[in-house]
Short mmCIF file of C-alpha atoms and ligand atoms in Angstrom, two decimals:
data_model
loop_
_atom_site.label_atom_id
_atom_site.label_comp_id
_atom_site.label_asym_id
_atom_site.label_seq_id
_atom_site.Cartn_x
_atom_site.Cartn_y
_atom_site.Cartn_z
CA MET A 1 57.65 103.36 115.94
CA ILE A 2 60.47 106.02 115.30
CA GLU A 3 60.73 106.70 118.82
CA GLN A 4 60.81 102.92 119.87
CA ARG A 5 63.69 101.71 117.52
CA ARG A 6 65.71 105.18 118.67
CA HIS A 7 65.32 104.16 123.01
CA LEU A 8 66.58 100.62 121.68
CA TYR A 9 69.52 101.49 119.71
CA LEU A 10 70.56 104.04 122.61
CA LYS A 11 70.18 101.57 125.14
CA ALA A 12 72.06 99.01 123.18
CA MET A 13 74.93 101.45 123.01
CA GLY A 14 74.22 102.24 126.57
CA LEU A 15 73.24 106.10 126.39
CA THR A 16 69.69 105.82 127.68
CA ARG A 17 70.65 106.31 131.38
CA TRP A 18 72.24 109.88 130.32
CA ARG A 19 69.01 111.48 129.61
CA ARG A 20 67.68 113.48 132.42
CA ARG A 21 63.79 113.96 132.20
CA GLY A 22 62.77 118.13 132.34
CA ASP A 23 66.31 118.90 132.10
CA PRO A 24 66.45 119.76 127.81
CA GLY A 25 69.78 121.97 128.31
CA SER A 26 72.16 119.47 130.04
CA ALA A 27 75.18 118.11 129.04
CA ALA A 28 73.49 114.52 129.39
CA GLU A 29 70.70 115.56 126.68
CA ASP A 30 73.06 116.87 124.20
CA LYS A 31 75.10 113.53 123.81
CA THR A 32 71.90 111.99 122.54
CA GLU A 33 71.27 114.80 120.05
CA GLY A 34 71.23 113.91 116.47
CA VAL A 35 69.96 110.57 116.72
CA ALA A 36 66.01 110.89 115.84
CA GLU A 37 67.23 111.49 112.19
CA SER A 38 69.92 109.00 112.20
CA ALA A 39 67.96 105.66 113.48
CA ALA A 40 65.17 106.71 111.34
CA GLN A 41 66.30 105.62 108.28
CA VAL A 42 69.02 102.75 108.85
CA VAL A 43 71.45 102.08 106.21
CA THR A 44 71.00 98.52 105.60
CA GLY A 45 72.66 95.77 102.87
CA ALA A 46 75.04 97.22 100.29
CA ALA A 47 74.37 100.19 98.57
CA PRO A 48 74.24 100.71 94.76
CA TYR A 49 76.88 100.43 93.32
CA ARG A 50 78.09 104.51 92.92
CA ALA A 51 78.82 105.94 89.48
CA ASP A 52 80.89 108.75 91.53
CA ARG A 53 82.87 106.52 93.30
CA VAL A 54 85.60 105.55 90.24
CA GLU A 55 89.54 104.66 91.66
CA GLU A 56 90.15 107.92 89.91
CA ALA A 57 89.11 110.11 92.57
CA VAL A 58 91.35 108.50 95.55
CA PRO A 59 94.78 108.25 94.55
CA PRO A 60 96.07 104.83 94.29
CA GLY A 61 97.66 104.68 97.51
CA SER A 62 98.80 101.38 97.06
CA THR A 63 102.95 100.17 97.30
CA GLY A 64 104.72 97.58 95.04
CA GLU A 65 102.64 93.91 95.17
CA THR A 66 98.89 95.93 95.53
CA ALA A 67 99.41 98.13 93.30
CA GLY A 68 96.34 98.25 90.15
CA LEU A 69 94.99 94.60 92.56
CA ASP A 70 90.89 94.57 92.58
CA TRP A 71 88.90 93.37 94.71
CA GLN A 72 89.03 89.54 94.59
CA ALA A 73 93.18 89.80 93.54
CA LEU A 74 93.19 91.62 97.05
CA GLN A 75 91.30 89.11 99.17
CA GLN A 76 93.62 86.03 97.37
CA LYS A 77 97.36 88.28 98.07
CA VAL A 78 96.39 88.23 101.64
CA LYS A 79 95.17 84.88 102.06
CA ALA A 80 98.59 84.02 100.74
CA CYS A 81 100.22 86.63 102.75
CA ASN A 82 103.43 85.46 105.10
CA SER A 83 105.07 88.52 105.30
CA CYS A 84 105.51 89.30 109.17
CA GLY A 85 105.52 86.38 110.62
CA LEU A 86 102.07 86.31 112.48
CA ARG A 87 100.31 84.14 109.86
CA ALA A 88 101.85 81.11 111.44
CA GLY A 89 100.56 81.33 114.84
CA CYS A 90 96.91 82.54 113.69
CA THR A 91 94.19 79.96 112.45
CA GLN A 92 93.30 82.43 109.26
CA THR A 93 93.44 86.40 107.85
CA VAL A 94 91.09 88.25 108.51
CA PHE A 95 90.33 90.66 105.75
CA GLY A 96 87.19 92.49 106.55
CA VAL A 97 83.51 92.52 106.35
CA GLY A 98 81.18 94.92 104.82
CA ASN A 99 80.36 96.61 101.82
CA PRO A 100 83.42 97.77 98.98
CA GLN A 101 81.47 100.43 98.47
CA ALA A 102 80.41 101.85 101.17
CA ASP A 103 80.47 105.38 102.66
CA LEU A 104 81.77 104.42 106.05
CA LEU A 105 85.03 102.88 106.52
CA VAL A 106 85.16 101.56 109.54
CA ILE A 107 89.15 100.54 110.84
CA GLY A 108 90.16 98.73 114.04
CA GLU A 109 93.18 96.96 115.64
CA ALA A 110 93.84 93.65 115.28
CA PRO A 111 91.44 90.28 115.11
CA GLY A 112 90.96 88.96 118.86
CA ALA A 113 90.63 85.41 119.33
CA ASP A 114 86.96 85.67 118.10
CA GLU A 115 88.00 87.28 115.19
CA ASP A 116 91.15 84.72 114.48
CA ARG A 117 88.66 81.75 114.81
CA GLN A 118 85.57 83.44 112.68
CA GLY A 119 87.66 85.26 110.31
CA GLU A 120 85.64 87.92 110.74
CA PRO A 121 86.55 91.50 112.40
CA PHE A 122 84.68 93.09 115.47
CA VAL A 123 82.88 89.74 115.83
CA GLY A 124 83.05 89.77 119.91
CA ARG A 125 81.71 91.71 122.91
CA ALA A 126 83.57 94.76 121.74
CA GLY A 127 81.67 93.69 117.87
CA GLN A 128 78.16 94.33 119.45
CA LEU A 129 79.22 97.26 120.96
CA LEU A 130 80.02 98.53 117.69
CA ASN A 131 77.47 97.18 115.80
CA ALA A 132 75.65 99.44 118.24
CA MET A 133 76.89 102.57 117.84
CA LEU A 134 76.93 101.93 113.72
CA LEU A 135 73.22 102.13 114.53
CA ALA A 136 73.18 104.60 116.67
CA MET A 137 74.32 105.95 113.51
CA GLY A 138 71.74 104.64 111.40
CA TYR A 139 73.74 102.64 109.35
CA GLN A 140 73.29 98.49 109.87
CA ARG A 141 76.59 96.56 110.09
CA GLU A 142 76.23 94.66 106.43
CA ALA A 143 76.33 98.50 104.94
CA VAL A 144 79.90 99.65 106.16
CA PHE A 145 82.41 97.93 105.62
CA ILE A 146 85.15 97.05 108.97
CA ALA A 147 88.88 95.91 108.48
CA ASN A 148 91.75 96.33 110.79
CA ILE A 149 95.32 97.40 110.49
CA LEU A 150 96.45 93.84 110.62
CA LYS A 151 95.00 91.07 109.13
CA CYS A 152 96.48 88.32 111.42
CA ARG A 153 95.65 87.84 115.22
CA PRO A 154 99.45 89.02 117.22
CA PRO A 155 99.72 86.43 119.93
CA ASP A 156 97.96 86.79 123.33
CA ASN A 157 96.09 89.68 122.23
CA ARG A 158 99.49 91.62 122.19
CA ASP A 159 99.53 95.12 120.53
CA PRO A 160 100.60 95.11 116.81
CA ARG A 161 104.23 96.07 116.64
CA PRO A 162 105.29 99.02 114.45
CA GLU A 163 106.90 96.34 111.91
CA GLU A 164 103.77 94.05 111.32
CA ALA A 165 101.30 97.24 110.84
CA LEU A 166 103.89 98.34 108.03
CA CYS A 167 103.89 94.78 106.69
CA CYS A 168 100.36 94.88 106.31
CA GLU A 169 99.90 98.34 105.49
CA PRO A 170 99.92 97.89 101.66
CA TYR A 171 96.61 95.74 101.50
CA LEU A 172 94.68 97.90 104.04
CA LEU A 173 96.27 100.98 101.36
CA ARG A 174 94.75 99.19 98.88
CA GLN A 175 91.40 98.73 100.20
CA ILE A 176 90.74 102.58 100.79
CA ALA A 177 91.78 103.03 97.94
CA LEU A 178 88.76 100.70 96.32
CA ILE A 179 86.44 101.33 98.41
CA ALA A 180 87.12 105.11 98.55
CA PRO A 181 84.57 106.03 101.51
CA LYS A 182 83.38 109.09 102.32
CA ILE A 183 84.59 109.04 106.17
CA ILE A 184 87.16 106.39 107.90
CA LEU A 185 86.45 105.95 111.44
CA ALA A 186 89.37 105.38 113.06
CA VAL A 187 88.67 103.41 116.42
CA GLY A 188 91.38 102.80 119.78
CA ARG A 189 94.93 104.33 119.67
CA ILE A 190 96.58 101.71 117.52
CA SER A 191 93.86 102.05 114.40
CA ALA A 192 94.22 106.17 115.15
CA GLN A 193 98.55 105.92 115.58
CA ASN A 194 99.36 103.50 112.78
CA LEU A 195 96.46 105.83 110.35
CA LEU A 196 97.76 109.35 111.29
CA LYS A 197 101.25 108.34 111.67
CA SER A 198 101.09 110.13 115.30
CA ASP A 199 101.61 108.95 118.73
CA ILE A 200 99.07 111.30 120.13
CA ALA A 201 96.72 109.97 122.33
CA VAL A 202 93.32 109.04 121.67
CA GLY A 203 91.75 111.90 124.00
CA LYS A 204 93.53 114.93 121.62
CA LEU A 205 92.77 113.63 118.39
CA ARG A 206 89.58 112.21 118.43
CA GLY A 207 86.71 115.41 118.25
CA ARG A 208 87.81 116.79 115.09
CA ILE A 209 88.06 116.26 111.30
CA HIS A 210 91.39 114.67 110.16
CA ARG A 211 92.61 113.50 106.37
CA PHE A 212 93.90 110.90 105.75
CA GLY A 213 96.94 110.49 103.40
CA GLU A 214 97.26 111.93 99.86
CA SER A 215 94.02 110.51 99.34
CA ASP A 216 92.45 113.78 101.99
CA ILE A 217 89.56 111.51 102.62
CA PRO A 218 87.92 113.08 106.10
CA LEU A 219 89.01 110.65 108.96
CA VAL A 220 87.51 111.26 112.51
CA VAL A 221 88.78 109.54 115.70
CA THR A 222 86.70 107.56 118.63
CA TYR A 223 86.84 105.21 121.43
CA HIS A 224 87.53 101.41 120.98
CA PRO A 225 84.49 100.10 121.75
CA ALA A 226 86.56 97.55 124.06
CA TYR A 227 87.43 100.32 125.91
CA LEU A 228 84.12 101.85 126.17
CA LEU A 229 83.25 98.68 127.62
CA ARG A 230 86.09 98.93 130.31
CA SER A 231 84.99 102.84 130.90
CA PRO A 232 81.34 103.32 129.71
CA GLU A 233 81.17 107.00 131.29
CA GLN A 234 83.31 107.55 127.90
CA LYS A 235 80.50 106.95 125.46
CA GLY A 236 79.21 110.13 125.48
CA LYS A 237 82.59 111.34 124.10
CA ALA A 238 82.11 108.49 121.83
CA TRP A 239 78.71 109.62 120.28
CA GLN A 240 80.15 113.06 120.18
CA ASP A 241 82.55 111.94 117.70
CA LEU A 242 79.99 109.13 115.66
CA GLN A 243 78.14 112.47 115.43
CA LEU A 244 81.37 113.89 114.00
CA ALA A 245 81.09 111.58 111.76
CA LEU A 246 77.47 112.15 110.46
CA SER A 247 77.80 115.17 109.97
CA VAL A 248 80.45 114.46 107.23
CA LEU A 249 78.21 111.71 105.75
CA ARG A 250 75.52 114.44 105.52
CA GLY A 251 78.11 116.52 103.79
CA ASP A 252 77.05 119.27 106.39
CA PRO A 253 79.24 122.39 106.15
CA GLY A 254 82.28 122.46 108.31
N1 URA B 1 88.93 94.62 118.33
C1 URA B 1 89.95 95.16 117.08
O1 URA B 1 90.23 96.04 117.19
N2 URA B 1 89.66 94.64 116.20
C2 URA B 1 88.51 93.25 115.58
O2 URA B 1 88.88 93.05 114.53
C3 URA B 1 88.27 92.86 117.30
C4 URA B 1 88.37 93.78 117.88
#
């Protein structure tokens, strides 16, 4: 049963074809290492409230208007936001989805057309691959929290502008402070560069553990699922990044 499940998750992520029979030492074999444990125990739904997840554990990290807001007030604030001008051209704000007390916080770029319509991040094809990546790690989508650098869809799927990311930043910082995740997974260039305040390419940022801001939350960078759909040969590297994130979640000594 566990074997079957593992096979399905890897297949959904597009990784099974890399396994070669009778070639245990191959790089291809390495790419799937670690799935057995994670797929055997999928983390489902909302985790119970963790007494250690008190807000004081993470500096508020929120500026001005979002400081001190609770989850509900923050949601209302985002809904009413007009500060960067994108709101006029989109259907609705996309606050994020999942468990507000998640250990794992996934941060993408911005809503696309599907996300704008449905009001939920990562619901298109890239979202399906993200779900498969999470399952391969042992997490159902509902067990993690998924957010974006921007809450509103930029027109024609263009990249978020730096000033738009800055306008939206207090909302994301407050979300991070309230969730207080054990790790942040930054998917794609826009997410990684905005969170790390860097202009280094994803290929150079991935593969190691960064620290996020003053709160010092471990942060791992990986490729955006939309990029992985176009460049499936990079999925092995993405899987290595996910395993790195898992090692942090397990509390493995660095
Ligand atoms: N890409 C993102 O970065 N975020 C989404 O919500 C959807 C696609």
